[in-house]
Amino acid sequence: MSLPWTERYKPSNLKEIAGNYPAVEQLLGWVRSREDGKATTKRAVLLTGPPGTGKSVAVGLIAKELDLDLVEMNASDSRTEELVERVAGGASLQGSLFGRKGKLIFLDELDGISGREDRGGLSAILRVVKESRYPIVMAVNDPWDPKFRSLRDACEIIQFRRIRSPSIEVQLRRIAKLNGVAVDDALIARVAERAGGDLRAAINDLQMLAEGRKALKDEEVGMLFSRVQERGIFDVMKSIFSAEGCLEAKIAAEGASVDPEMLLQWINENIPNQYPDPADREFAYDWLSKADIFMNRVKRKQMWDLFSYAIELATGGAALARRGEYRFTRYNFPRRISMLSATKEVRGNKKEALREIGGGMHASMKKVATEYLPYIEIIEGAGATGGGALSRVAGSKET
Amino acid sequence: MFKAVLADSRVWKNVIESISTLVEEGVFLVDPTGVRLRAMDPSRVAMVDMELPKATFESFECATETPVGVNFEDMKNIMKRAGSSEKLELEKGDDEARLKLRFKGKSSRTFSLPLLDLSKDELSAPRIPFNVTIKTPAGTLLEAIKDAEVVSDFVKVNAEEGQLKISANGDRGEVDVVITKESGEILSMEMKEPAHALYSLTYLSKMMVASGLSEIAAIMFSTDMPMRLDFNLASGGKIVYYLAPRMEAE
């Protein structure tokens, strides 16, 4: 089995790292001063930045450069607390087995820690940071997640940025050459472009296209699906509403950082914002309602594979309702949740009334709600939807 | 491919237990001379170095070096099913990604364990000059470590002329265990200069799992340097542990 190219062509010293020189320098400086026993502002470093920007590679090479024992752990594991205690905790108190003068403790991919179920993991990390006699470096993709607040305070933050396309192109060309593949410049540019600053992704894509080949032409990049990147929900909404066709809308939705149910809520909330024309709204809502049917089946029958149909119908409808150019729109957060909490009491009263009426009339609550209640409301007079009027009705039935 | 038969399946069971106490997964290297494994615990503080030469086995066939990557927890669970007086047959075909473990006693029971594709970067054993080498009954050392665990989570090991002192103190009290030549509990002692060092009991007690395999334990260390702990198996082969010293409290 051949090695992934990302492994085989890993940089072998700090100078070979592509991009992010200032961040690498800063990290090297910090580890050095910790090693020399100089006071540093913070006891640990938090590396932040998107995947594939060189965080782990930099840490590995710095350990090599300074001849430190590298103790690594990957925190995307469910038993984080135990693992942190065992690996980082164990390493932080003992000397080196190989007589090296120091160690570098590296906790990678902390994003995997779940804030709620794994609270112990994060506090175990903070404990180790406080007690460790060796420098500790951590890496996360998104440092602004609320669960990392206390960690952010305890750490110096060093930012890794997306690697610019020209730097990625240089690496891709180098690797292609080492493999003896003649590659079109246009293709290199395309692969670099669609990687979106993720060098690891770009190299993986190149390997997929080029391994075992002698030459590659631009057209062949079509073999790659565009890479899904997690994006903010406002971006996703814009991409869905501006999509040209169902496929594009669906792909836009794949990068959403919210779950499918919430995504439908977002579409639901924003159709009227996007489409002032009632006919367009009708079209979009019609398809959204069909999506909702699938969504309901997902929940009732636990048939998770129906999710994709719900998403296709909802996003496709939202996109195809557009006639003419996309119009810039401010999207709102779905009000469903706040409305649900605001109307909790009224809904509670109504439910109570429905139960009582149903009891008196031998009908299900659903039937009362759809078939009897509208008439009762008319009889009681317009605007009598309030709990008071209804319970009066319900009360009168009982007597 | 290889095929190896052990006369007593419990030897393998004990060996696996002595490895799995420190390491979750690792690679056995099987070659015409026998079976070897060297692995580090994830905190890189302790290392286990295991060797079962060909002679340990009742029969042993292996033509080329074969790496066998396993999850030790899974293998340990299989080995829990080993009965006394059962033979164990280990077998792996050339293109198979599975290891067959066959227990042969009254019946023949075959387990098949999926193998892991692990990188087999060869670790080199730490090269440390040891100033002290002491051989003591494994049981005596085990008791000393259990005593220390009562009061602390690390021990001070101190070697002077004719004696080995294992002491611990913590919030829960203090303990001193003295093992001397006179009492006959030190079977042999070589000392270039006296030595003392601290070691974590968390790791030491895990290593003592191997004390069941051997009558004698050999301790080697120097001041504030890693410790080496050897267990020679009665049936041939050995298990060697290395442990980094604990740093003195500041």
mmCIF file with all atom_site columns, N, CA, C and O in Angstrom, chain A residues 271 278-293 313-314 317-318 321:
data_model
loop_
_atom_site.group_PDB
_atom_site.id
_atom_site.type_symbol
_atom_site.label_atom_id
_atom_site.label_alt_id
_atom_site.label_comp_id
_atom_site.label_asym_id
_atom_site.label_entity_id
_atom_site.label_seq_id
_atom_site.pdbx_PDB_ins_code
_atom_site.Cartn_x
_atom_site.Cartn_y
_atom_site.Cartn_z
_atom_site.occupancy
_atom_site.B_iso_or_equiv
_atom_site.pdbx_formal_charge
_atom_site.auth_seq_id
_atom_site.auth_comp_id
_atom_site.auth_asym_id
_atom_site.auth_atom_id
_atom_site.pdbx_PDB_model_num
ATOM 1  N N  . ILE A 1 271 ? -38.068 32.779 3.230  1.00 0.00 ? 271 ILE A N  1
ATOM 2  C CA . ILE A 1 271 ? -38.719 32.827 1.912  1.00 0.00 ? 271 ILE A CA 1
ATOM 3  C C  . ILE A 1 271 ? -39.402 34.185 1.695  1.00 0.00 ? 271 ILE A C  1
ATOM 4  O O  . ILE A 1 271 ? -39.200 34.827 0.666  1.00 0.00 ? 271 ILE A O  1
ATOM 5  N N  . PRO A 1 278 ? -46.021 37.257 -4.182 1.00 0.00 ? 278 PRO A N  1
ATOM 6  C CA . PRO A 1 278 ? -46.765 36.117 -3.586 1.00 0.00 ? 278 PRO A CA 1
ATOM 7  C C  . PRO A 1 278 ? -46.660 34.837 -4.413 1.00 0.00 ? 278 PRO A C  1
ATOM 8  O O  . PRO A 1 278 ? -46.626 33.745 -3.839 1.00 0.00 ? 278 PRO A O  1
ATOM 9  N N  . ALA A 1 279 ? -46.592 34.958 -5.727 1.00 0.00 ? 279 ALA A N  1
ATOM 10 C CA . ALA A 1 279 ? -46.541 33.751 -6.558 1.00 0.00 ? 279 ALA A CA 1
ATOM 11 C C  . ALA A 1 279 ? -45.238 32.995 -6.302 1.00 0.00 ? 279 ALA A C  1
ATOM 12 O O  . ALA A 1 279 ? -45.233 31.768 -6.195 1.00 0.00 ? 279 ALA A O  1
ATOM 13 N N  . ASP A 1 280 ? -44.128 33.736 -6.167 1.00 0.00 ? 280 ASP A N  1
ATOM 14 C CA . ASP A 1 280 ? -42.854 33.090 -5.886 1.00 0.00 ? 280 ASP A CA 1
ATOM 15 C C  . ASP A 1 280 ? -42.887 32.426 -4.507 1.00 0.00 ? 280 ASP A C  1
ATOM 16 O O  . ASP A 1 280 ? -42.409 31.315 -4.314 1.00 0.00 ? 280 ASP A O  1
ATOM 17 N N  . ARG A 1 281 ? -43.481 33.158 -3.564 1.00 0.00 ? 281 ARG A N  1
ATOM 18 C CA . ARG A 1 281 ? -43.575 32.601 -2.214 1.00 0.00 ? 281 ARG A CA 1
ATOM 19 C C  . ARG A 1 281 ? -44.364 31.301 -2.235 1.00 0.00 ? 281 ARG A C  1
ATOM 20 O O  . ARG A 1 281 ? -43.980 30.320 -1.600 1.00 0.00 ? 281 ARG A O  1
ATOM 21 N N  . GLU A 1 282 ? -45.466 31.325 -2.966 1.00 0.00 ? 282 GLU A N  1
ATOM 22 C CA . GLU A 1 282 ? -46.322 30.145 -3.021 1.00 0.00 ? 282 GLU A CA 1
ATOM 23 C C  . GLU A 1 282 ? -45.525 28.952 -3.527 1.00 0.00 ? 282 GLU A C  1
ATOM 24 O O  . GLU A 1 282 ? -45.583 27.863 -2.959 1.00 0.00 ? 282 GLU A O  1
ATOM 25 N N  . PHE A 1 283 ? -44.753 29.196 -4.595 1.00 0.00 ? 283 PHE A N  1
ATOM 26 C CA . PHE A 1 283 ? -43.951 28.124 -5.186 1.00 0.00 ? 283 PHE A CA 1
ATOM 27 C C  . PHE A 1 283 ? -42.959 27.555 -4.158 1.00 0.00 ? 283 PHE A C  1
ATOM 28 O O  . PHE A 1 283 ? -42.885 26.363 -3.921 1.00 0.00 ? 283 PHE A O  1
ATOM 29 N N  . ALA A 1 284 ? -42.212 28.452 -3.518 1.00 0.00 ? 284 ALA A N  1
ATOM 30 C CA . ALA A 1 284 ? -41.195 28.017 -2.575 1.00 0.00 ? 284 ALA A CA 1
ATOM 31 C C  . ALA A 1 284 ? -41.804 27.279 -1.381 1.00 0.00 ? 284 ALA A C  1
ATOM 32 O O  . ALA A 1 284 ? -41.323 26.234 -0.958 1.00 0.00 ? 284 ALA A O  1
ATOM 33 N N  . TYR A 1 285 ? -42.907 27.835 -0.873 1.00 0.00 ? 285 TYR A N  1
ATOM 34 C CA . TYR A 1 285 ? -43.540 27.188 0.284  1.00 0.00 ? 285 TYR A CA 1
ATOM 35 C C  . TYR A 1 285 ? -44.147 25.850 -0.068 1.00 0.00 ? 285 TYR A C  1
ATOM 36 O O  . TYR A 1 285 ? -44.187 24.941 0.742  1.00 0.00 ? 285 TYR A O  1
ATOM 37 N N  . ASP A 1 286 ? -44.648 25.744 -1.293 1.00 0.00 ? 286 ASP A N  1
ATOM 38 C CA . ASP A 1 286 ? -45.239 24.479 -1.717 1.00 0.00 ? 286 ASP A CA 1
ATOM 39 C C  . ASP A 1 286 ? -44.192 23.366 -1.618 1.00 0.00 ? 286 ASP A C  1
ATOM 40 O O  . ASP A 1 286 ? -44.451 22.298 -1.072 1.00 0.00 ? 286 ASP A O  1
ATOM 41 N N  . TRP A 1 287 ? -42.989 23.651 -2.135 1.00 0.00 ? 287 TRP A N  1
ATOM 42 C CA . TRP A 1 287 ? -41.940 22.619 -2.084 1.00 0.00 ? 287 TRP A CA 1
ATOM 43 C C  . TRP A 1 287 ? -41.418 22.414 -0.672 1.00 0.00 ? 287 TRP A C  1
ATOM 44 O O  . TRP A 1 287 ? -41.089 21.303 -0.276 1.00 0.00 ? 287 TRP A O  1
ATOM 45 N N  . LEU A 1 288 ? -41.392 23.501 0.087  1.00 0.00 ? 288 LEU A N  1
ATOM 46 C CA . LEU A 1 288 ? -40.964 23.368 1.474  1.00 0.00 ? 288 LEU A CA 1
ATOM 47 C C  . LEU A 1 288 ? -41.933 22.478 2.251  1.00 0.00 ? 288 LEU A C  1
ATOM 48 O O  . LEU A 1 288 ? -41.531 21.664 3.086  1.00 0.00 ? 288 LEU A O  1
ATOM 49 N N  . SER A 1 289 ? -43.234 22.606 1.909  1.00 0.00 ? 289 SER A N  1
ATOM 50 C CA . SER A 1 289 ? -44.214 21.783 2.624  1.00 0.00 ? 289 SER A CA 1
ATOM 51 C C  . SER A 1 289 ? -44.012 20.310 2.299  1.00 0.00 ? 289 SER A C  1
ATOM 52 O O  . SER A 1 289 ? -44.182 19.441 3.144  1.00 0.00 ? 289 SER A O  1
ATOM 53 N N  . LYS A 1 290 ? -43.616 20.043 1.055  1.00 0.00 ? 290 LYS A N  1
ATOM 54 C CA . LYS A 1 290 ? -43.348 18.646 0.680  1.00 0.00 ? 290 LYS A CA 1
ATOM 55 C C  . LYS A 1 290 ? -42.120 18.138 1.433  1.00 0.00 ? 290 LYS A C  1
ATOM 56 O O  . LYS A 1 290 ? -42.072 16.986 1.885  1.00 0.00 ? 290 LYS A O  1
ATOM 57 N N  . ALA A 1 291 ? -41.139 19.016 1.559  1.00 0.00 ? 291 ALA A N  1
ATOM 58 C CA . ALA A 1 291 ? -39.944 18.648 2.329  1.00 0.00 ? 291 ALA A CA 1
ATOM 59 C C  . ALA A 1 291 ? -40.331 18.332 3.763  1.00 0.00 ? 291 ALA A C  1
ATOM 60 O O  . ALA A 1 291 ? -39.826 17.393 4.377  1.00 0.00 ? 291 ALA A O  1
ATOM 61 N N  . ASP A 1 292 ? -41.277 19.103 4.273  1.00 0.00 ? 292 ASP A N  1
ATOM 62 C CA . ASP A 1 292 ? -41.700 18.929 5.655  1.00 0.00 ? 292 ASP A CA 1
ATOM 63 C C  . ASP A 1 292 ? -42.333 17.557 5.874  1.00 0.00 ? 292 ASP A C  1
ATOM 64 O O  . ASP A 1 292 ? -42.196 16.955 6.935  1.00 0.00 ? 292 ASP A O  1
ATOM 65 N N  . ILE A 1 293 ? -43.028 17.081 4.837  1.00 0.00 ? 293 ILE A N  1
ATOM 66 C CA . ILE A 1 293 ? -43.633 15.745 4.950  1.00 0.00 ? 293 ILE A CA 1
ATOM 67 C C  . ILE A 1 293 ? -42.539 14.695 5.141  1.00 0.00 ? 293 ILE A C  1
ATOM 68 O O  . ILE A 1 293 ? -42.625 13.828 6.003  1.00 0.00 ? 293 ILE A O  1
ATOM 69 N N  . LEU A 1 313 ? -35.821 18.868 -1.711 1.00 0.00 ? 313 LEU A N  1
ATOM 70 C CA . LEU A 1 313 ? -37.085 19.545 -2.020 1.00 0.00 ? 313 LEU A CA 1
ATOM 71 C C  . LEU A 1 313 ? -37.091 20.975 -1.502 1.00 0.00 ? 313 LEU A C  1
ATOM 72 O O  . LEU A 1 313 ? -37.479 21.903 -2.198 1.00 0.00 ? 313 LEU A O  1
ATOM 73 N N  . ALA A 1 314 ? -36.599 21.128 -0.262 1.00 0.00 ? 314 ALA A N  1
ATOM 74 C CA . ALA A 1 314 ? -36.657 22.454 0.346  1.00 0.00 ? 314 ALA A CA 1
ATOM 75 C C  . ALA A 1 314 ? -35.715 23.432 -0.353 1.00 0.00 ? 314 ALA A C  1
ATOM 76 O O  . ALA A 1 314 ? -36.101 24.552 -0.686 1.00 0.00 ? 314 ALA A O  1
ATOM 77 N N  . GLY A 1 317 ? -36.718 24.012 -4.132 1.00 0.00 ? 317 GLY A N  1
ATOM 78 C CA . GLY A 1 317 ? -37.886 24.893 -4.218 1.00 0.00 ? 317 GLY A CA 1
ATOM 79 C C  . GLY A 1 317 ? -37.499 26.335 -3.963 1.00 0.00 ? 317 GLY A C  1
ATOM 80 O O  . GLY A 1 317 ? -37.899 27.248 -4.689 1.00 0.00 ? 317 GLY A O  1
ATOM 81 N N  . ALA A 1 318 ? -36.680 26.520 -2.930 1.00 0.00 ? 318 ALA A N  1
ATOM 82 C CA . ALA A 1 318 ? -36.276 27.874 -2.570 1.00 0.00 ? 318 ALA A CA 1
ATOM 83 C C  . ALA A 1 318 ? -35.491 28.532 -3.701 1.00 0.00 ? 318 ALA A C  1
ATOM 84 O O  . ALA A 1 318 ? -35.613 29.722 -3.951 1.00 0.00 ? 318 ALA A O  1
ATOM 85 N N  . ALA A 1 321 ? -37.789 29.064 -7.166 1.00 0.00 ? 321 ALA A N  1
ATOM 86 C CA . ALA A 1 321 ? -38.868 30.053 -7.092 1.00 0.00 ? 321 ALA A CA 1
ATOM 87 C C  . ALA A 1 321 ? -38.426 31.390 -7.686 1.00 0.00 ? 321 ALA A C  1
ATOM 88 O O  . ALA A 1 321 ? -39.246 32.233 -8.020 1.00 0.00 ? 321 ALA A O  1
#
